[in-house]
Each structure stands twice: as structure tokens, then as C-alpha cells.
XYZ file of C-alpha atoms in Angstrom:
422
model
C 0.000 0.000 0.000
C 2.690 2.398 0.446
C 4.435 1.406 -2.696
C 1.387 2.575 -4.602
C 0.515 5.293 -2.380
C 3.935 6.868 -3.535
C 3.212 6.226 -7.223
C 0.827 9.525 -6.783
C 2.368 11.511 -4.103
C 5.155 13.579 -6.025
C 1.831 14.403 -8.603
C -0.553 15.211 -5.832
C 1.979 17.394 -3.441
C 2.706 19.251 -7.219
C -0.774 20.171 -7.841
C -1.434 21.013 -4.263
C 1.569 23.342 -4.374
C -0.092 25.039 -7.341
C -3.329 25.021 -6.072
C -4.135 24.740 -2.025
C -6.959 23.534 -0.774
C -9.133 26.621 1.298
C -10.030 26.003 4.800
C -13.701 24.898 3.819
C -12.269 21.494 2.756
C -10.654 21.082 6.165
C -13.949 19.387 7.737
C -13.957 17.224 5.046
C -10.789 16.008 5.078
C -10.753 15.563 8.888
C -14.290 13.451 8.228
C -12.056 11.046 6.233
C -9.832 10.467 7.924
C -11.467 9.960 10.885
C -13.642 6.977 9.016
C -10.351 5.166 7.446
C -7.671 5.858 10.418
C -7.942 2.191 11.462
C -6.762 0.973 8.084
C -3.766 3.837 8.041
C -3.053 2.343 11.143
C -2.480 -0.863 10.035
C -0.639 0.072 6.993
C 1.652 2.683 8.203
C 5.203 1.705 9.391
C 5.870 1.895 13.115
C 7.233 5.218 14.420
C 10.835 6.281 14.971
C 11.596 5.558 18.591
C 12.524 9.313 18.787
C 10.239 10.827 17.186
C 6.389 11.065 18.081
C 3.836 8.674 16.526
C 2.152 9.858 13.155
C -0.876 12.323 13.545
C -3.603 12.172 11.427
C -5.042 15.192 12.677
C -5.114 18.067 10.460
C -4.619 21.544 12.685
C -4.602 23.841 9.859
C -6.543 24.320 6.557
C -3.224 24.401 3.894
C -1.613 21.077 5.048
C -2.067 19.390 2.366
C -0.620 16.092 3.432
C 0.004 13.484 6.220
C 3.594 13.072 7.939
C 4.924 9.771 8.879
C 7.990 8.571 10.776
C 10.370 5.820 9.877
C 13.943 5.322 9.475
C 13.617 3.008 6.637
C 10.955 4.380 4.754
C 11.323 5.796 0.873
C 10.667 9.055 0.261
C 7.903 10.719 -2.573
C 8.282 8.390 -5.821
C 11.071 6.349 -4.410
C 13.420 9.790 -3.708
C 15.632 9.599 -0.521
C 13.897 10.064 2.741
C 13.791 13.847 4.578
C 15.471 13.976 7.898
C 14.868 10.818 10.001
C 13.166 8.794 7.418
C 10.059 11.459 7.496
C 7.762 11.219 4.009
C 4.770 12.415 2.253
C 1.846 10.034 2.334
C -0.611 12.842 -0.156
C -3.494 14.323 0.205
C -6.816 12.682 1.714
C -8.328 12.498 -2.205
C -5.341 10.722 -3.177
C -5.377 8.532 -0.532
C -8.931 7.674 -0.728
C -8.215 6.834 -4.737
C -5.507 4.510 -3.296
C -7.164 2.765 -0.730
C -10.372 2.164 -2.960
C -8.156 1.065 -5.918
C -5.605 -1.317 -3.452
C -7.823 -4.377 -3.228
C -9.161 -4.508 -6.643
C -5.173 -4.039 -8.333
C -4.514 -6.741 -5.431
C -6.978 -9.370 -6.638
C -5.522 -9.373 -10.118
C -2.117 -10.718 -8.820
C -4.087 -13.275 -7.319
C -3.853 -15.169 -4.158
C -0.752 -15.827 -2.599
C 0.094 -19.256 -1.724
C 2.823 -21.307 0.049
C 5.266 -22.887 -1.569
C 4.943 -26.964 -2.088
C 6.595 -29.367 -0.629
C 8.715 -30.395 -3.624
C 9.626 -26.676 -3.345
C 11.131 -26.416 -0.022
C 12.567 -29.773 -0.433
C 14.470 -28.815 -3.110
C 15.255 -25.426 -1.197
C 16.395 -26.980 1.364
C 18.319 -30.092 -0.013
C 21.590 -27.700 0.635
C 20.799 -28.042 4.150
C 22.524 -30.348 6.507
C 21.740 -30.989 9.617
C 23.904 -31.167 12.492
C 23.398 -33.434 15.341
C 24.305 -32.748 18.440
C 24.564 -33.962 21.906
C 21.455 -33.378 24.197
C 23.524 -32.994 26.942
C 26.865 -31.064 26.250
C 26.079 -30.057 22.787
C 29.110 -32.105 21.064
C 28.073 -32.285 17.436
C 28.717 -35.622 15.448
C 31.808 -36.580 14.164
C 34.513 -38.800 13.377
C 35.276 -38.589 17.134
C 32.328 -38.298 18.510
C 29.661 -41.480 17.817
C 26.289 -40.531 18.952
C 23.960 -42.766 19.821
C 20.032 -42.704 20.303
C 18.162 -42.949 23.736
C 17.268 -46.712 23.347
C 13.612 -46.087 24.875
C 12.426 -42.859 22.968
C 14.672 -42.429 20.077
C 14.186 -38.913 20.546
C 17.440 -37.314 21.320
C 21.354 -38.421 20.986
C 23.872 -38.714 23.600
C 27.774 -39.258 23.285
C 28.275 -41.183 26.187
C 26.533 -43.322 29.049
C 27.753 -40.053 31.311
C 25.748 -37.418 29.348
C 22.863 -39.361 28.838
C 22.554 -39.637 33.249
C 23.011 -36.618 33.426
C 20.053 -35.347 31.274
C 18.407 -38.225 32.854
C 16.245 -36.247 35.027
C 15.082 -33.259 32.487
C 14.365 -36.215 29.860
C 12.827 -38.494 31.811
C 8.812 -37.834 31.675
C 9.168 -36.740 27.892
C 10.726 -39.724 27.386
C 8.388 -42.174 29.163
C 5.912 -40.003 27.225
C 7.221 -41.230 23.600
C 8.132 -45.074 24.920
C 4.294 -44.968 25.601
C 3.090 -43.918 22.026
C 5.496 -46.185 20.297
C 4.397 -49.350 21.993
C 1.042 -48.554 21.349
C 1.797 -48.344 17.776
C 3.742 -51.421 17.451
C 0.793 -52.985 19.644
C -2.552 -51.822 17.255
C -0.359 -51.524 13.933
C 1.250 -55.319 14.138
C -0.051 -58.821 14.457
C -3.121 -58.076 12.270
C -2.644 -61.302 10.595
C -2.758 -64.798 12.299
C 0.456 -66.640 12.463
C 1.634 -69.697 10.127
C 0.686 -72.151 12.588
C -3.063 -71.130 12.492
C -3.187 -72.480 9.086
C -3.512 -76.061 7.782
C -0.210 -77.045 6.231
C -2.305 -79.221 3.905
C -4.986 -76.797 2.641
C -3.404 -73.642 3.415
C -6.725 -72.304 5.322
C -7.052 -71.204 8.711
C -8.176 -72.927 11.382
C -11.385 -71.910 12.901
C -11.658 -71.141 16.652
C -11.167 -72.639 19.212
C -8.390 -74.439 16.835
C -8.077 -77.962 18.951
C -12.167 -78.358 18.241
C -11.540 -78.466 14.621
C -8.178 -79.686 14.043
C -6.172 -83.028 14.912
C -2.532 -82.458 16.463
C 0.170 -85.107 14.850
C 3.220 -85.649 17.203
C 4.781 -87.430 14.642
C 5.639 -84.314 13.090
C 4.553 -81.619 15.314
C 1.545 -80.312 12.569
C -2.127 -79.236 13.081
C -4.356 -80.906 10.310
C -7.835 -79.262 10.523
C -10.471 -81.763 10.210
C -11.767 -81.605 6.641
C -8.116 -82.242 5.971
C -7.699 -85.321 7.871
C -11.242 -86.644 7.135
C -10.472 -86.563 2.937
C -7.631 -88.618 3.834
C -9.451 -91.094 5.556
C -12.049 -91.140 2.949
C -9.138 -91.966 0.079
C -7.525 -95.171 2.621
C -5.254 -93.447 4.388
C -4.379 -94.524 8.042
C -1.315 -93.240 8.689
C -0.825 -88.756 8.762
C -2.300 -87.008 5.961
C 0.878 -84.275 6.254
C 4.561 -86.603 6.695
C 2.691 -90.154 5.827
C 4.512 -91.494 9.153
C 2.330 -94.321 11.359
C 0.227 -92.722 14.056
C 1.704 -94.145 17.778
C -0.068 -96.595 18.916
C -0.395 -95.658 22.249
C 0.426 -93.065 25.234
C 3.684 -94.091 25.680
C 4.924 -93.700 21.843
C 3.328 -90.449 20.986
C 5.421 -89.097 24.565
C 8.497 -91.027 23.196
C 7.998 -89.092 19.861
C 7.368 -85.612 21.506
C 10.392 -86.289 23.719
C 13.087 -86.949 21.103
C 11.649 -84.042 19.031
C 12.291 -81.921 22.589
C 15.897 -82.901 22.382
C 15.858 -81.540 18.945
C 15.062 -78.406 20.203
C 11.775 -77.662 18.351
C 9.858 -75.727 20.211
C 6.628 -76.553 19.232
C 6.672 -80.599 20.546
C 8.103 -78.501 24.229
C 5.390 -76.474 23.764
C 2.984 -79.490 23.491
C 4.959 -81.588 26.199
C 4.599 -78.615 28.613
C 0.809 -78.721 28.147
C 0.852 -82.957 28.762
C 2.854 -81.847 32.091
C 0.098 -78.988 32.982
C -2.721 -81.123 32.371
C -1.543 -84.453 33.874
C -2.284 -86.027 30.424
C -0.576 -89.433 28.769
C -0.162 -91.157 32.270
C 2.036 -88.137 33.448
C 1.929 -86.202 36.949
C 0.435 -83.022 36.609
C 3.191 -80.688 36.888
C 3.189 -77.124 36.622
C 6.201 -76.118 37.452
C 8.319 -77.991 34.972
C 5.122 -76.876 32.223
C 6.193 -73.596 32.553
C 10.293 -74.242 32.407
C 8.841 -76.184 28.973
C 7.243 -73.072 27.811
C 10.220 -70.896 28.800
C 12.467 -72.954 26.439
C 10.216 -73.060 23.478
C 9.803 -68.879 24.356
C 13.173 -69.004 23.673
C 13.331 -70.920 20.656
C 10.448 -68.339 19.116
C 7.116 -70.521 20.198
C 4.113 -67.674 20.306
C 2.024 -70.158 21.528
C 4.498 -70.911 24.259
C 4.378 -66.842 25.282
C 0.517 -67.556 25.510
C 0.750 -70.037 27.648
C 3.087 -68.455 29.824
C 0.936 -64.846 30.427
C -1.968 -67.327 31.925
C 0.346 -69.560 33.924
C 1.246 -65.832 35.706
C -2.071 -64.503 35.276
C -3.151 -67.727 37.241
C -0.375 -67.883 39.090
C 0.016 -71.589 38.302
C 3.623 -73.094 38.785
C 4.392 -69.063 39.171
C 4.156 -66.546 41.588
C 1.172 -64.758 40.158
C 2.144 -61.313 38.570
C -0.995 -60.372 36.463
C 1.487 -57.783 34.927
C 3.766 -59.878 33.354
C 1.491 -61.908 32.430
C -0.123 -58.560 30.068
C 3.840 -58.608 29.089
C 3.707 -62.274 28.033
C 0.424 -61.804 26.032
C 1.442 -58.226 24.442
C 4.503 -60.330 23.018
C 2.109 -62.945 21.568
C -0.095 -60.539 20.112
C 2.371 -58.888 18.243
C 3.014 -61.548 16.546
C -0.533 -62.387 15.519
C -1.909 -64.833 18.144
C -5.446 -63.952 18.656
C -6.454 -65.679 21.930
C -3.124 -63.862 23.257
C -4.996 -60.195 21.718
C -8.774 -60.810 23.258
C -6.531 -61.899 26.755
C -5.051 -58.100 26.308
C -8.457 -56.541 25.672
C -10.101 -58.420 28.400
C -7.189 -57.196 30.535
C -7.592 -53.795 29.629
C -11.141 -53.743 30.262
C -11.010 -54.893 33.944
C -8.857 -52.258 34.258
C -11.761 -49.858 32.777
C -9.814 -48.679 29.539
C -12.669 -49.490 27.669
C -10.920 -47.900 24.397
C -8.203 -49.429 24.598
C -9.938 -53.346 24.648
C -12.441 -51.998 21.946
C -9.250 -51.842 19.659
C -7.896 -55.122 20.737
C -11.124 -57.118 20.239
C -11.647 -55.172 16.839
C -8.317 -57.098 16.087
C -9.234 -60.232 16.801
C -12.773 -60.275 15.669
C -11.562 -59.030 11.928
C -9.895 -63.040 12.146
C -12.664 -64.833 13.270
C -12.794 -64.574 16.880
C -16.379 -65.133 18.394
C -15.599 -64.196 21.860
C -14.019 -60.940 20.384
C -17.093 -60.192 18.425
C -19.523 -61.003 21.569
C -17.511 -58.622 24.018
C -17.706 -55.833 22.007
C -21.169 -55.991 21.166
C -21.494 -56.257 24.984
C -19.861 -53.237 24.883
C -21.792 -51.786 22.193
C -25.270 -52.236 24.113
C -23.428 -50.509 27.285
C -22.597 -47.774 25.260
C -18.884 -47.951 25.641
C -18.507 -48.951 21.859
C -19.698 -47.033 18.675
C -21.938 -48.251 15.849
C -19.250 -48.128 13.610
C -16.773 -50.084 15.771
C -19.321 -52.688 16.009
C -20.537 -52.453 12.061
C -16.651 -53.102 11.622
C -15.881 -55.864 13.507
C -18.987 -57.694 12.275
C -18.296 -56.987 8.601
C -14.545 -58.022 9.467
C -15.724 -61.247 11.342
C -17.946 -62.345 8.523
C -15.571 -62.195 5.688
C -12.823 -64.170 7.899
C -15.649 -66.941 8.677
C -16.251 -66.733 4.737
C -12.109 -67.364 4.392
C -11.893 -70.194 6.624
C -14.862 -72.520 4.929
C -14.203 -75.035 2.987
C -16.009 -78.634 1.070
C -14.396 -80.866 2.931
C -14.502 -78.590 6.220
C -18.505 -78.698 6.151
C -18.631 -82.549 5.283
C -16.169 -83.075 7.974
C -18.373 -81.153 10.521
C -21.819 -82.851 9.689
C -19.916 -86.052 9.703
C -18.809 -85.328 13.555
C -21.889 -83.823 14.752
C -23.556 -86.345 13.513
C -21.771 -89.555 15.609
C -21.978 -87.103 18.760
């Protein structure tokens, strides 16, 4: 505005020269710019700090033009600025031409936007960035290795000294950020079930509750769901439909299999021989203790099931001290990795605890792959008005088209088949 306020003042304080104004345009002036001073305000440039602000009041009938203050400002039609940066703004016509002319001569250069991302990307692709120690400030170097707070991966340190000693102003943000990133490992992994759900035969999921519809070989340590196992009965075969080896005849050689398969170190047969310990089954003493040292090992070995098992031995405290916290530890690891009992354990968890959100996601989880249970609590949830609409509309639709995944020919033959010598 004062650009193009200048464009006219040299003109203006010409023909004013020539030609003053008489003192019955005074009241007229003054009228004007009492109506637009907000808008001078706004546009004019600050005052000099030793100078007094601009006036805008008009004390005698030949001035002819409004004085401003600023150390930087251009003179009339670009010329050098008067003592202290002091300059003609025009006469109260000219001005009023100006102001009413500004927006439309604005318009036509059209809006002004930001600049895109490729944009400053490319501005600022020059740029390095310098890393720097959040304690002492030592930037990275050949010398200096820095090395990321292993909770928050927030800020760098250059030593196990600095990063004590900033322990104590980086300790709640830090907690903060360990918070929000295992929450989204928790909700953004494990959303599929885990290659053990599925029938090494057909390639299909199991339905829930898996041991109701599947047969458990300890010959070689696979799950064969029933429609599986029941075509390969149909065709003459006795022995397992997966690794063709003779079912054990009794107790004792199906534990002699699952023990040399143990020594083998594959944790699935020490997951299945610690749940023969915990359950006192094939003529063995119920045994808790050494169930659990069983699931520790296959834990070890990378058995999820074996991490399931072990949150409800602590969550029961059964051959454990019972530490219901760990035992939310045990299942968070199993969930992560896509068991779904281990997920609708968590949001049952986190609903006796009242975080009624926070099971809402979990069973949504577990319900989009085929959970019942899941899908029951939240709609439990749904008529107590702790869960949307939508959250329930989602799990069903989710729940339904995992159901549609997991059927199969041979799966519904096989069922009719058992319900029907029940």
C-alpha cells in the first residue's frame, strides 16, 4: 500500500503546491480520515523511537498532506527520505483513490500461496543438519559417535555419562514417547494370524477354538484341521495325511515321539509336552512347574504359543508366583506376533482395568480373524454404550468375511460327519 501510495504523491503534493486547498475542505478532510484511520493504522510503518507517533489530525486548513515517521521508509516516488526517514503520504483524495483502488489491483495478482513441498525440499536439499549432543552439545563426528536414547529415540547422547546426566530433564518426555510407540507397534502389528493357524495341507485357517476343529500329529509336530484329515481317511489313508509317518499306537509312543523331538530343540513338541505336564495327560503327573520351564524354552526358541501359555500360567499364578502384569507382558509379546487368543486376553485385561478404548481396539483385532468371543464382548460393549456403531458395524463386517475365508467342502462334510456320531 505504500508502494502505490507513492506512485501519486510527487503528482498530488505538485498540484497542491499550485493550487491549495481553502479552509472549507478542512472538515472534510478531517471526516475522512477519521472513518479510514484504522486501516492507516495498520498500513503505516511503526514510528521512529525518537520521534512522536504519526498524527492524522489536520490543525490547519493548507496542510495538504500526512507526515509519517520511519527510518527506513522511501521518500515521494522512491526519492531519498527527509530527515529521520520522514515522508509524504498525499493528500486525503489521493489517498482515498488509493485505498479504494488497493484491493481490486490486489486481486488481479491473485492469491498468494505457500510454496509446495517439492519446493522447499528442493530449497532446502543444501541443508545439513547437524546433530548434536542433548547434553553437552558435542556435534557428530569422526570422534564423537552418537547414539540414540534406546527407549524414545528422541534425542542423541555421546556417552553413558551425558545421557545420566540429562536423565532427570528427559525423563517424563521420554516415558511419554516409549508410551506412544508401543502402542503403535501394539494396534499396527499382528493383524494377521500366524503360520501355525493355518492347515499345512490346505493352506486355510483354522477356525476357533483351533483344537475343536483340528487333529494335532506328534509325529511331526503339525495341526491338520479336520476336513483335511477326514479326505484322507475317505481316500484309505491310516497313517498322517501331512509326513505319511504311522500314528503311535499308544500313550507311551506319541510321549516317546514328543520327547526326542524336545531334544531336537523344536519348540513346538516342548510347547505341546509342557501342556501334557500342565494337564496331567498321557499317564504323566500333573506338573506345573516344569510346564512352565517347557514353555520358557520353546519362548526361547520363538514358540508364540508358548508366550501364551506363559501370560496365563502368571495370570493364574500356576507353577508361578502370580504377577498379572507380566502376564499382560507375556500376552502383548504374543499378540504382536498375531496370536489372537493372546490379543482378546489383552483386551479383556484392559477392560477390567476400565480402559474401555483401549480393549475396543484389541477385540476389533481379533474379531476381523474370526474370533467369536471378540465379536460377543464388544457388542457387549456396544449395548453398554462404551462402543460405537461403527466399531461394532466393523468388527462384524470383518468377522464375517474371515468366517467366509476359513470354509471349505471338505470342512462342512467333515463337521456334519462329527456332529452327527456325537
Amino acid at each position: 500500500l505504500a508502494a502505490a501510495i507513492g506512485r501519486y504523491s510527487a503528482t498530488t503534493s505538485r498540484q497542491i503546491s499550485a493550487n491549495p486547498p481553502s479552509a472549507e475542505h478542512a472538515p472534510r478532510r478531517r471526516s475522512f480520515l477519521g472513518g479510514r484511520r484504522p486501516f492507516l493504522r495498520r498500513s503505516t510503518p511503526s514510528p521512529c523511537p525518537d520521534r512522536p507517533a504519526p498524527s492524522y489530525k489536520n490543525t490547519s486548513p493548507s496542510s495538504s498532506h500526512i507526515t509519517s515517521h520511519h527510518p527506513t521508509a522511501r521518500g515521494i516516488g522512491g526519492q531519498s527520505v527527509e530527515e529521520h526517514g520522514c515522508h509524504k503520504l498525499g493528500t486525503p483524495a489521493t489517498l482515498r483513490r488509493e485505498v479504494r483502488g488497493f484491493p481490486t489491483r490486489h486481486r488481479q495478482l491473485g492469491p498468494w500461496a505457500p510454496p509446495s513441498r517439492p519446493a522447499l525440499l528442493s530449497a532446502m536439499s543444501g541443508i545439513q543438519e547437524v546433530e548434536t549432543c542433548a547434553n553437552c552439545g558435542k556435534e557428530s563426528g569422526e570422534a564423537v559417535k552418537l547414539k540414540h536414547c534406546t527407549a524414545c529415540r528422541l534425542v542423541k547422547y555421546c556417552c553413558v555419562d551425558c545421557q545420566r546426566a540429562h536423565r532427570k530433564q528427559h525423563k517424563k518426555a521420554c516415558k511419554q514417547r516409549a508410551a506412544e510407540l508401543k502402542d503403535e507397534m501394539l494396534y499396527s502389528q499382528g493383524l494377521e494370524r500366524p503360520e501355525s493357524d493355518f492347515c499345512p495341507i490346505c493352506t486355510l485357517p483354522i477356525p476357533f477354538h483351533m483344537y475343536d476343529h483340528s487333529v494335532f500329529n506328534a509325529c511331526c509336530m503339525k495341526q491338520i484341521c479336520d476336513g483335511c484329515n477326514l479326505a484322507a481317511q475317505k481316500r484309505g489313508m491310516r497313517d498322517c495325511a501331512f509326513c505319511r509317518s504311522t500314528y503311535p499306537g499308544n500313550d507311551a509312543d506319541e510321549l516317546a515321539m514328543i520327547q526326542a523331538r524336545v531334544g531336537k530343540k523344536d519348540p513346538d513338541a516342548s510347547l505341546y509336552l509342557g501342556l501334557k505336564y500342565f494337564h496331567g495327560a498321557n499317564a504323566l503327573q500333573k506338573d506345573t512347574k516344569k510346564a512352565v520351564k517347557l514353555w520358557e524354552e520353546a519362548a526361547e526358541l520363538g514358540s508364540v504359543g508358548a508366550l501364551f501359555e506363559l501370560g496365563n500360567a502368571y495370570h493364574e499364578g500356576e507353577g508361578v508366583q502370580q504377577d498379572k502384569a507380566k502376564a499382560a507382558q507375556f500376552w502383548t509379546k504374543a499378540a504382536i506376533q498375531g496370536h489372537v487368543p493372546a490379543r482378546t486376553n489383552l483386551g479383556n485385561h484392559e477392560r477390567r482395568k476400565g480402559n474401555h478404548d483401549r480393549a475396543v481396539r484389541h477385540y476389533l483385532i481379533s474379531a476381523k480373524t474370526g474370533d467369536g468371543r471378540s465379536l460377543e464382548n464388544i457388542k457387549i460393549l456396544f449395548i453398554g454404550g462404551l462402543a460405537t456403531k461403527e466399531q461394532y458395524a466393523e468388527a462384524l463386517k470383518g468377522h464375517q468375511d474371515a468366517v467366509e475365508e476359513m470354509k471349505s467342502h471338505d470342512r462342512d462334510e467333515a463337521k456334519a460327519y462329527l456332529d452327527s456320531t456325537k
